[in-house]
XYZ file of C-alpha atoms in Angstrom:
678
model
C 21.561 -8.333 22.415
C 24.314 -9.188 19.927
C 26.667 -12.020 20.928
C 30.368 -11.300 20.919
C 33.236 -13.892 20.131
C 37.064 -13.568 19.907
C 39.824 -15.196 17.792
C 43.512 -14.694 17.250
C 44.698 -13.206 14.013
C 48.256 -13.666 13.075
C 50.019 -11.664 10.499
C 52.902 -9.340 10.064
C 55.102 -9.302 13.118
C 52.645 -9.783 15.950
C 49.460 -11.001 17.278
C 46.353 -9.056 17.889
C 43.010 -9.985 19.311
C 40.055 -9.101 17.203
C 36.597 -8.912 18.681
C 33.690 -9.142 16.345
C 29.972 -9.607 16.354
C 28.523 -12.864 15.201
C 26.757 -10.930 12.555
C 28.958 -10.862 9.443
C 30.699 -7.669 8.459
C 31.449 -6.343 11.973
C 34.941 -6.438 13.448
C 36.447 -3.925 15.878
C 39.548 -3.979 18.082
C 39.038 -5.008 21.671
C 40.232 -1.630 22.916
C 37.545 0.042 20.835
C 34.995 -2.413 22.155
C 35.918 -1.405 25.681
C 35.600 2.213 24.671
C 32.246 1.390 23.128
C 31.056 -0.120 26.403
C 32.157 3.011 28.220
C 30.455 5.183 25.630
C 27.271 3.163 25.944
C 27.419 3.534 29.694
C 27.963 7.246 29.314
C 25.151 7.498 26.792
C 22.857 5.546 29.090
C 23.649 7.938 31.922
C 23.052 10.912 29.624
C 19.733 9.502 28.469
C 18.786 8.906 32.081
C 19.645 12.477 32.988
C 17.727 13.808 29.957
C 14.696 11.752 30.898
C 14.935 12.916 34.491
C 15.266 16.501 33.317
C 12.234 16.166 31.068
C 10.296 14.512 33.857
C 11.295 17.339 36.157
C 10.168 19.908 33.604
C 6.894 18.065 33.045
C 6.332 17.910 36.777
C 7.132 21.619 36.970
C 4.639 22.388 34.242
C 1.981 20.282 35.942
C 2.737 21.984 39.218
C 2.622 25.366 37.505
C -0.690 24.515 35.828
C -2.116 23.330 39.129
C -0.804 26.453 40.848
C -2.287 28.649 38.119
C -5.615 26.859 38.412
C -5.570 27.323 42.181
C -4.644 30.981 41.736
C -7.511 31.514 39.301
C -9.878 29.731 41.688
C -8.610 31.834 44.602
C -8.950 35.026 42.560
C -12.467 34.042 41.554
C -13.304 33.277 45.179
C -11.936 36.651 46.306
C -13.793 38.489 43.568
C -17.019 36.695 44.429
C -16.527 37.539 48.098
C -15.736 41.197 47.365
C -18.095 41.608 44.432
C -21.487 43.223 44.269
C -24.421 41.501 42.640
C -26.569 43.331 40.137
C -29.348 43.264 42.734
C -27.456 45.276 45.345
C -28.844 48.648 46.253
C -27.222 51.308 44.170
C -25.428 48.754 42.000
C -28.225 48.150 39.529
C -27.510 49.665 36.132
C -29.626 52.803 35.703
C -30.650 51.613 32.254
C -32.557 48.586 33.525
C -35.988 48.161 35.074
C -35.655 46.506 38.525
C -39.059 44.837 38.206
C -38.262 43.383 34.786
C -34.824 42.240 35.941
C -36.343 40.539 39.011
C -39.002 38.732 36.961
C -36.535 37.602 34.343
C -34.076 36.334 36.923
C -36.900 34.605 38.820
C -37.867 32.790 35.638
C -34.279 31.648 35.058
C -33.906 30.536 38.678
C -37.087 28.459 38.539
C -35.950 27.008 35.239
C -32.587 26.098 36.756
C -34.174 24.391 39.771
C -36.469 22.411 37.476
C -33.533 21.323 35.312
C -31.585 20.140 38.356
C -34.626 18.163 39.527
C -34.991 16.554 36.100
C -31.279 15.729 36.073
C -31.640 13.980 39.421
C -34.630 12.008 38.122
C -32.806 10.970 34.946
C -29.703 9.918 36.890
C -31.864 7.833 39.231
C -33.589 6.222 36.237
C -30.219 5.533 34.646
C -28.981 3.856 37.829
C -32.051 1.627 37.726
C -30.873 0.329 34.371
C -33.686 1.932 32.403
C -32.688 3.229 29.006
C -33.579 6.857 28.687
C -35.411 6.215 25.430
C -37.380 3.261 26.785
C -41.047 2.949 25.834
C -43.797 3.652 28.329
C -45.205 0.073 28.240
C -41.774 -1.252 29.182
C -41.626 1.101 32.147
C -45.053 0.040 33.342
C -43.717 -3.480 33.728
C -41.626 -2.263 36.646
C -43.240 -2.043 40.024
C -42.969 0.886 42.350
C -44.010 4.497 42.699
C -40.843 5.850 41.061
C -41.330 3.688 37.954
C -44.945 4.828 37.625
C -43.963 8.470 38.047
C -41.134 8.185 35.548
C -43.478 6.478 33.064
C -45.898 9.392 33.441
C -43.075 11.863 32.852
C -41.994 10.027 29.678
C -45.621 10.000 28.452
C -45.945 13.763 29.029
C -42.698 14.313 27.155
C -43.806 12.254 24.192
C -47.350 13.546 23.860
C -47.190 17.193 24.916
C -43.768 18.690 25.503
C -41.675 17.250 22.677
C -43.992 18.309 19.782
C -44.251 21.892 21.054
C -40.526 22.119 21.726
C -39.658 20.639 18.337
C -41.947 23.152 16.614
C -40.292 26.057 18.425
C -36.861 24.628 17.674
C -37.677 24.257 13.974
C -38.980 27.829 13.834
C -35.772 29.147 15.406
C -33.703 27.025 13.032
C -35.510 28.597 10.055
C -34.802 32.089 11.440
C -31.203 31.082 12.039
C -30.812 29.908 8.450
C -32.377 33.105 7.083
C -30.048 35.248 9.155
C -27.069 33.096 8.127
C -28.025 33.516 4.467
C -28.161 37.285 4.967
C -24.727 37.191 6.580
C -23.364 35.096 3.700
C -24.768 37.506 1.085
C -23.161 40.438 2.871
C -19.804 38.629 2.805
C -20.178 37.867 -0.898
C -20.993 41.517 -1.533
C -17.865 42.549 0.364
C -15.798 40.069 -1.667
C -17.194 41.539 -4.890
C -16.252 45.044 -3.718
C -12.721 43.887 -2.914
C -12.239 42.086 -6.224
C -13.573 44.978 -8.301
C -11.869 47.679 -6.232
C -15.130 49.585 -5.780
C -15.076 52.590 -3.471
C -16.514 56.119 -3.399
C -14.314 58.597 -5.268
C -14.745 62.398 -5.109
C -15.697 64.029 -8.356
C -13.057 66.191 -10.051
C -13.030 69.696 -8.662
C -13.414 68.672 -5.021
C -10.732 70.053 -2.746
C -8.743 67.283 -1.129
C -5.493 66.860 0.650
C -3.501 67.560 -2.536
C -4.952 71.029 -3.014
C -2.336 72.741 -0.913
C -2.415 75.930 -2.972
C -6.162 76.428 -2.792
C -7.323 79.532 -0.983
C -9.676 79.555 1.995
C -12.544 80.497 -0.321
C -12.278 77.080 -2.005
C -13.180 75.261 1.227
C -16.800 75.084 2.391
C -17.849 76.203 5.865
C -17.813 73.317 8.334
C -19.235 73.165 11.850
C -17.523 70.634 14.144
C -19.445 69.440 17.212
C -18.070 67.495 20.212
C -20.933 66.414 22.494
C -19.711 65.192 25.870
C -20.981 64.439 29.342
C -18.604 64.029 32.304
C -15.813 62.919 29.948
C -12.939 63.839 32.264
C -10.713 61.038 30.970
C -10.786 61.920 27.271
C -11.825 65.540 26.738
C -8.267 66.812 26.117
C -7.448 64.388 23.319
C -10.688 64.972 21.434
C -10.545 68.766 21.645
C -6.866 68.772 20.738
C -7.368 66.484 17.731
C -10.309 68.509 16.401
C -8.505 71.828 16.828
C -5.579 70.398 14.839
C -7.672 69.589 11.759
C -6.019 70.655 8.505
C -8.671 73.102 7.327
C -8.616 76.890 7.033
C -9.385 78.205 10.497
C -11.700 80.836 9.122
C -13.814 78.102 7.518
C -14.576 75.859 10.479
C -15.976 76.394 13.949
C -15.734 73.957 16.857
C -18.608 73.602 19.310
C -17.791 71.816 22.574
C -21.236 70.754 23.787
C -20.786 69.978 27.465
C -23.656 68.273 29.299
C -21.586 67.472 32.387
C -23.306 67.672 35.744
C -19.949 67.634 37.549
C -18.726 71.204 38.158
C -15.057 70.211 38.316
C -15.211 68.415 34.968
C -17.024 71.340 33.340
C -14.358 73.730 34.631
C -11.584 71.578 33.135
C -13.314 71.383 29.764
C -13.960 75.121 29.709
C -10.323 75.815 30.574
C -9.208 73.581 27.690
C -11.479 75.468 25.290
C -10.126 78.831 26.451
C -6.585 77.574 25.910
C -7.321 76.791 22.269
C -9.154 80.089 21.831
C -5.924 81.856 22.790
C -4.228 79.874 20.018
C -6.539 81.407 17.454
C -8.852 78.442 16.953
C -12.512 79.307 16.448
C -13.954 77.224 19.263
C -16.942 77.783 21.563
C -17.964 76.221 24.861
C -21.674 75.511 25.430
C -23.056 74.086 28.655
C -26.691 73.133 29.206
C -28.161 73.476 32.645
C -31.297 71.522 31.744
C -30.092 68.297 30.127
C -33.272 67.225 28.349
C -33.036 64.635 25.593
C -29.515 63.425 26.377
C -27.217 63.566 23.337
C -30.039 64.284 20.883
C -31.197 67.232 22.979
C -27.632 68.494 23.194
C -27.153 68.397 19.422
C -30.586 69.897 18.800
C -29.825 72.791 21.116
C -26.521 73.463 19.341
C -28.129 73.429 15.891
C -30.593 76.133 17.003
C -27.803 78.710 17.305
C -28.231 81.607 14.895
C -24.739 81.299 13.368
C -25.363 77.715 12.162
C -27.013 79.116 9.028
C -23.575 80.262 7.845
C -22.305 76.663 7.612
C -22.919 74.034 4.952
C -21.738 70.886 6.744
C -21.599 69.635 10.311
C -19.191 67.010 11.658
C -19.837 65.130 14.910
C -17.154 63.526 17.076
C -17.850 61.811 20.367
C -15.579 62.725 23.248
C -13.189 59.790 22.810
C -12.699 60.213 19.044
C -9.448 61.511 17.603
C -9.683 62.405 13.894
C -6.555 62.620 11.788
C -5.601 66.139 10.608
C -6.677 65.348 7.027
C -10.120 64.039 8.059
C -12.081 66.920 6.535
C -10.006 66.927 3.347
C -10.782 63.229 2.817
C -14.515 63.399 3.566
C -15.972 66.792 2.602
C -14.899 66.581 -1.106
C -17.319 63.666 -1.594
C -20.216 66.135 -1.360
C -18.895 68.123 -4.319
C -21.168 67.520 -7.305
C -23.333 65.047 -5.345
C -26.215 67.190 -4.201
C -28.236 64.147 -3.113
C -25.548 62.923 -0.672
C -26.578 63.763 2.871
C -23.992 61.831 4.920
C -20.379 60.741 4.547
C -19.397 58.259 7.263
C -15.851 57.226 8.209
C -15.044 53.922 9.899
C -13.727 53.559 13.407
C -10.361 52.192 14.506
C -9.519 51.375 18.085
C -6.512 52.408 20.115
C -7.118 49.755 22.790
C -8.291 46.786 20.741
C -5.553 44.570 22.255
C -6.067 45.709 25.838
C -7.870 42.561 27.035
C -10.021 39.704 25.790
C -13.178 41.813 25.883
C -11.752 44.510 23.604
C -10.400 41.877 21.203
C -13.860 40.331 20.859
C -15.463 43.745 20.359
C -12.936 44.514 17.637
C -14.021 41.398 15.724
C -17.647 42.453 15.831
C -17.082 46.058 14.845
C -14.616 45.250 12.052
C -17.317 43.093 10.464
C -19.905 45.822 11.046
C -17.883 48.475 9.243
C -16.042 46.573 6.532
C -18.907 44.257 5.587
C -22.289 45.559 6.712
C -21.836 49.287 6.279
C -19.570 49.120 3.244
C -21.873 46.727 1.359
C -25.029 48.656 2.245
C -23.343 51.924 1.357
C -22.198 50.696 -2.076
C -25.331 48.811 -3.132
C -28.131 50.628 -1.260
C -26.668 54.070 -0.396
C -28.058 53.557 3.102
C -26.808 52.383 6.487
C -27.327 53.407 10.082
C -25.425 56.541 11.066
C -22.897 55.654 13.766
C -23.489 58.832 15.751
C -19.912 60.063 15.351
C -17.072 60.409 12.811
C -19.594 61.401 10.153
C -20.139 64.539 8.053
C -23.729 65.680 7.502
C -25.031 68.145 4.968
C -26.948 70.558 7.207
C -29.664 70.820 4.576
C -30.251 67.060 4.864
C -30.588 67.328 8.650
C -33.101 70.153 8.368
C -35.047 68.402 5.600
C -35.328 65.275 7.764
C -36.731 67.118 10.761
C -33.528 67.612 12.740
C -32.507 65.824 15.914
C -35.301 64.230 17.940
C -35.222 62.984 21.535
C -37.827 60.253 21.042
C -35.363 57.305 21.199
C -31.963 56.461 22.674
C -30.555 55.888 19.152
C -30.863 59.410 17.794
C -28.210 58.607 15.162
C -30.231 55.749 13.668
C -33.391 57.849 13.895
C -32.012 60.711 11.811
C -30.506 58.252 9.321
C -33.843 56.485 8.718
C -35.718 59.776 8.331
C -33.104 61.114 5.904
C -33.296 57.892 3.889
C -37.075 58.213 3.665
C -36.540 61.727 2.279
C -34.344 60.350 -0.513
C -30.891 61.344 0.780
C -27.958 59.061 -0.028
C -25.158 57.950 2.296
C -21.509 57.207 1.520
C -19.278 55.006 3.663
C -15.505 55.509 3.412
C -13.787 52.331 4.539
C -10.319 53.805 3.970
C -10.859 56.832 6.232
C -10.420 55.890 9.880
C -11.043 57.762 13.088
C -9.491 56.460 16.289
C -11.614 55.890 19.370
C -11.774 53.770 22.505
C -13.577 50.489 23.199
C -15.240 49.809 26.567
C -12.748 47.852 28.663
C -15.108 46.637 31.395
C -17.981 44.245 30.905
C -20.328 46.545 32.801
C -19.642 49.464 30.437
C -19.973 47.207 27.388
C -23.203 45.732 28.742
C -24.777 49.168 29.178
C -23.690 50.190 25.699
C -25.178 47.063 24.117
C -28.417 47.517 26.050
C -28.864 50.967 24.518
C -27.810 49.822 21.051
C -30.391 47.011 21.036
C -33.333 48.607 22.814
C -33.272 51.828 20.795
C -33.838 50.233 17.356
C -37.007 48.536 18.610
C -38.312 51.860 19.917
C -37.528 53.432 16.572
C -39.188 50.620 14.636
C -42.454 51.162 16.518
C -42.294 54.893 15.837
C -41.366 54.903 12.161
C -43.082 51.766 10.819
C -46.075 53.714 9.514
C -43.813 56.399 8.051
C -41.858 53.726 6.152
C -45.070 52.273 4.713
C -46.329 55.722 3.643
C -43.004 56.966 2.275
C -42.351 57.416 -1.443
C -39.216 55.290 -1.588
C -39.226 52.115 -3.695
C -40.604 48.749 -2.606
C -37.190 47.115 -2.237
C -35.933 49.964 -0.051
C -38.996 49.550 2.154
C -38.361 45.799 2.284
C -34.731 46.410 3.237
C -35.691 48.823 6.018
C -38.501 46.752 7.531
C -37.308 43.170 7.108
C -33.514 43.291 6.841
C -32.526 46.428 8.746
C -35.004 46.209 11.637
C -36.602 42.774 11.893
C -33.823 40.419 10.821
C -30.758 42.186 12.237
C -32.255 43.959 15.249
C -35.079 41.649 16.413
C -34.686 38.144 14.993
C -30.936 37.893 15.624
C -31.034 38.421 19.419
C -34.296 36.440 19.677
C -33.115 33.218 18.063
C -29.595 33.503 19.476
C -30.898 33.545 23.044
C -33.868 31.234 22.541
C -32.141 28.606 20.425
C -28.774 28.261 22.142
C -29.563 29.285 25.723
C -33.076 27.854 26.217
C -34.103 25.311 23.567
C -30.763 23.474 23.331
C -30.441 22.745 27.081
C -34.138 21.848 27.286
C -33.737 19.243 24.529
C -31.269 17.469 26.803
C -34.084 16.887 29.303
C -36.637 16.189 26.578
C -34.573 14.024 24.205
C -37.596 13.312 21.982
C -37.034 16.821 20.551
C -33.591 17.380 19.152
C -31.316 19.819 17.409
C -28.986 18.376 14.759
C -25.250 18.782 15.131
C -24.969 21.028 12.084
C -27.166 23.598 13.837
C -25.268 23.361 17.106
C -21.742 23.391 15.696
C -21.094 23.608 11.987
C -23.203 26.592 10.886
C -22.314 28.720 13.965
C -18.631 27.929 13.383
C -18.955 28.916 9.716
C -20.702 32.183 10.585
C -18.050 32.966 13.177
C -15.350 32.315 10.598
C -17.040 34.766 8.212
C -17.317 37.335 10.999
C -13.640 37.118 11.809
C -12.374 37.481 8.218
C -12.240 41.326 8.339
C -9.962 40.990 11.391
C -7.646 38.089 10.409
C -5.229 38.701 13.298
C -8.058 37.760 15.657
C -8.395 34.254 14.236
C -7.032 32.565 17.422
C -10.047 34.011 19.257
C -12.690 32.458 17.023
C -13.943 30.012 19.678
C -14.129 32.600 22.498
C -15.875 34.930 20.037
C -18.566 32.361 19.213
C -19.172 31.610 22.890
C -19.138 35.258 23.948
C -21.653 36.266 21.290
C -24.078 33.670 22.637
C -23.373 34.915 26.150
C -24.191 38.499 25.162
C -27.505 37.315 23.714
C -28.978 37.564 27.227
C -28.350 41.311 27.388
C -29.377 41.861 23.768
C -32.582 39.842 24.130
C -33.498 41.704 27.314
C -32.816 45.048 25.616
C -34.796 44.071 22.527
C -37.827 43.151 24.647
C -37.514 46.409 26.607
C -37.502 48.488 23.440
C -40.221 46.512 21.678
C -42.690 46.762 24.560
C -41.572 50.236 25.701
C -40.447 49.184 29.159
C -38.776 51.695 31.474
C -35.207 50.618 30.816
C -35.562 51.414 27.108
C -35.621 55.167 27.738
C -32.417 55.519 29.751
C -29.392 56.934 27.903
C -26.266 55.844 29.796
C -22.906 57.356 28.839
C -20.358 54.625 28.100
C -17.576 54.712 30.677
C -14.186 55.650 29.230
C -10.872 54.562 30.683
C -8.732 57.287 29.140
C -5.950 54.823 28.256
C -5.626 56.301 24.800
C -5.216 59.868 25.977
C -1.632 59.758 27.271
C 0.079 58.900 23.977
C -2.000 61.451 22.124
C -1.206 64.066 24.736
C 2.524 63.458 24.228
C 2.099 63.765 20.449
C 0.090 66.928 20.934
C 2.763 68.487 23.151
C 5.460 67.614 20.603
C 3.417 69.182 17.838
C 2.836 72.322 19.859
C 6.551 72.550 20.668
C 7.403 72.455 16.993
C 4.941 75.247 16.324
C 6.416 77.250 19.268
C 3.108 77.835 20.954
C 4.382 79.740 23.947
C 2.222 79.502 27.047
C -0.330 77.148 25.553
C 1.262 73.736 25.989
C -0.069 71.804 28.971
C 2.249 70.782 31.749
C 2.865 67.208 30.692
C 4.692 66.191 33.865
C 1.975 67.400 36.171
C -0.743 65.926 33.987
C 1.028 62.571 33.878
C 1.466 62.559 37.654
C -2.145 63.575 38.147
C -3.300 60.867 35.727
C -1.220 58.238 37.515
C -2.565 59.407 40.885
C -6.146 59.219 39.634
C -5.554 55.749 38.223
C -4.033 54.527 41.497
C -7.001 55.854 43.421
C -9.448 54.334 40.961
C -7.710 50.975 41.118
C -8.246 50.958 44.863
C -11.937 51.634 44.366
C -12.478 49.143 41.577
C -14.457 45.992 42.141
C -16.210 43.340 40.136
C -19.915 42.770 39.843
C -21.701 39.432 40.009
C -24.318 38.990 37.282
C -27.059 36.677 38.495
C -28.742 36.055 35.152
C -25.510 34.958 33.528
C -24.693 32.741 36.505
C -28.150 31.147 36.440
C -27.781 30.372 32.744
C -24.287 29.032 33.392
C -25.562 26.498 35.909
C -28.459 25.624 33.598
C -26.115 24.913 30.677
C -23.682 22.942 32.827
C -26.588 20.886 34.201
C -27.761 20.222 30.646
C -24.191 19.228 29.710
C -24.191 16.654 32.514
C -27.582 15.382 31.317
C -26.283 15.061 27.746
C -23.698 12.532 28.925
C -26.510 10.141 29.852
C -27.923 10.199 26.335
C -24.493 10.159 24.600
C -24.896 13.552 22.914
C -21.291 14.100 21.805
C -21.102 17.519 20.155
C -23.988 18.791 22.271
C -22.065 18.009 25.451
C -18.974 19.969 24.414
C -21.007 22.949 23.240
C -23.065 23.057 26.439
C -19.969 22.606 28.582
C -17.938 25.404 26.979
C -20.966 27.686 26.697
C -21.716 27.102 30.369
C -18.125 27.964 31.290
C -18.390 31.108 29.141
C -21.498 32.211 31.032
C -19.722 31.432 34.304
C -16.716 33.593 33.393
C -18.939 36.503 32.393
C -21.265 36.030 35.370
C -18.301 36.329 37.737
C -17.045 39.397 35.822
C -13.758 37.695 34.982
C -13.664 39.201 31.482
C -12.412 42.709 30.875
C -11.343 45.256 33.459
C -12.974 45.821 36.789
C -15.072 48.933 37.237
C -15.255 51.696 39.767
């Protein structure tokens, strides 16, 4: 501290005492010095209070974090206690084979038990002071049964297990690099499209949204189909949106194709159709008693109607899709002057993409699918897989391709491949969007992904010979067989599951085989970054997205195997559960629109519908529960065990990846992602 000294200073008419620091240049009156001491005391007290306040806040945050952690743990414990496993009677998804599920889970359980045993052995060896990479001769110098057994285990690892595992790992790495190169080329193609401003443009003469003075004779005849099955939550919004399309009413007909097996739901849908019929809309209700062929059979039955011959185009909207009024005016003109165009596909947008973490992650995937995959393939190859909805088909192209077939669960991809083999071209309109709903529960999403990944393998078996015999060019055949089917539908789920969920944890127990850090971290992170570029607002979710995609590889791999080997679960077509969250806002907009048009007697009773919807939601919330997924939990414990084993061999990046991936599997296995289900 500075030393203080005083002296008298005489001058003028009095004497004053000056206090100064020994350091030159400082001199203050004594009264000010006293004030300074008081100020310092006050400042010290203020600093003390500030520090105490900050400490209190920090303690509060720690307490809050601990309380939140305990709450999450308690919620998880309650959900586990009240949950149903996927092995419970009646709880098994109807799209899965019980025998296959039991065998697969049995394999994972045995694998988990073996990994825990190996972890115990390695920990015991580590406690003995033996380096995990020690040579067999060095181990033989130790006496005892455990040393001899551990030496035998190391010898088996070196001579038999490690070479085979390293070969399999290298093969998966090669597949991973090929798939990553394909993903990179797609992104470069999308960048080229953006920079050059390339997009499909209707030829002059096509009637679009600006042709307000054109007569009804200038618009082609369009058939609009809405296939649905027990869609009680969303039928009103889809029918209302389709009936409000800006197209001459005499030139389009709406078919509501109801496959519901619930009499109450069918009655509601029929009543909605009759309401719009009274408004002058040309709309028909069709209900099948025998529901053969699922959606494909429904569409096939509708196309067999005698009046279909009067129409040139057919538009398909699933029950949760809500097209904008100008949808037809922005899509149909692209057929004008392009007689070889068989399909015009619009992209999807999602009304509930921010509902929960699950919908946010789905949005990332589907944004990349539409903006990159389908747009690039549409521009450069004139081919992509039909999405099953929000697309306009030339009826002649459907008939030329053989029409709808019930041979697979991906009837949309089936008709697209057959039309491509017949020489028809496809256009993808990235700037025309159609709103729909994403699955909000993991169970609904899981069933959807099972169908989406088992169906393509069924189709590949059925159409492989037809692709070889077709008259399309060599590069189109190469694209269909290698890129479209093998690389993106078979190799992707195979290496994703095998490499990151099996091989990587096994290399922790067999350290003689290894995966480099750039395979574990850097390339997956780069690919995830490319995937998230079409949805830049989702960038904060890049890490959960990477982990969740690996977690979903279990379902996708299982589905791929089911479809490839024609197992029972590959032939089940499960309707994706809708929540109906998007219907209320659209219903309000619809009522407002009808009020403006003074549709007397046709507007629904919004108050009663809102009360009924709220009552249904309250009842459903009481019935909702979570489901415990045993395969995901088994893989979670396997990955966490491998993470613990990696600490013994100082595998830095491998430990963090295994730890976070194990936690991701744990969260999904406990059904803590997305909404609960009924």
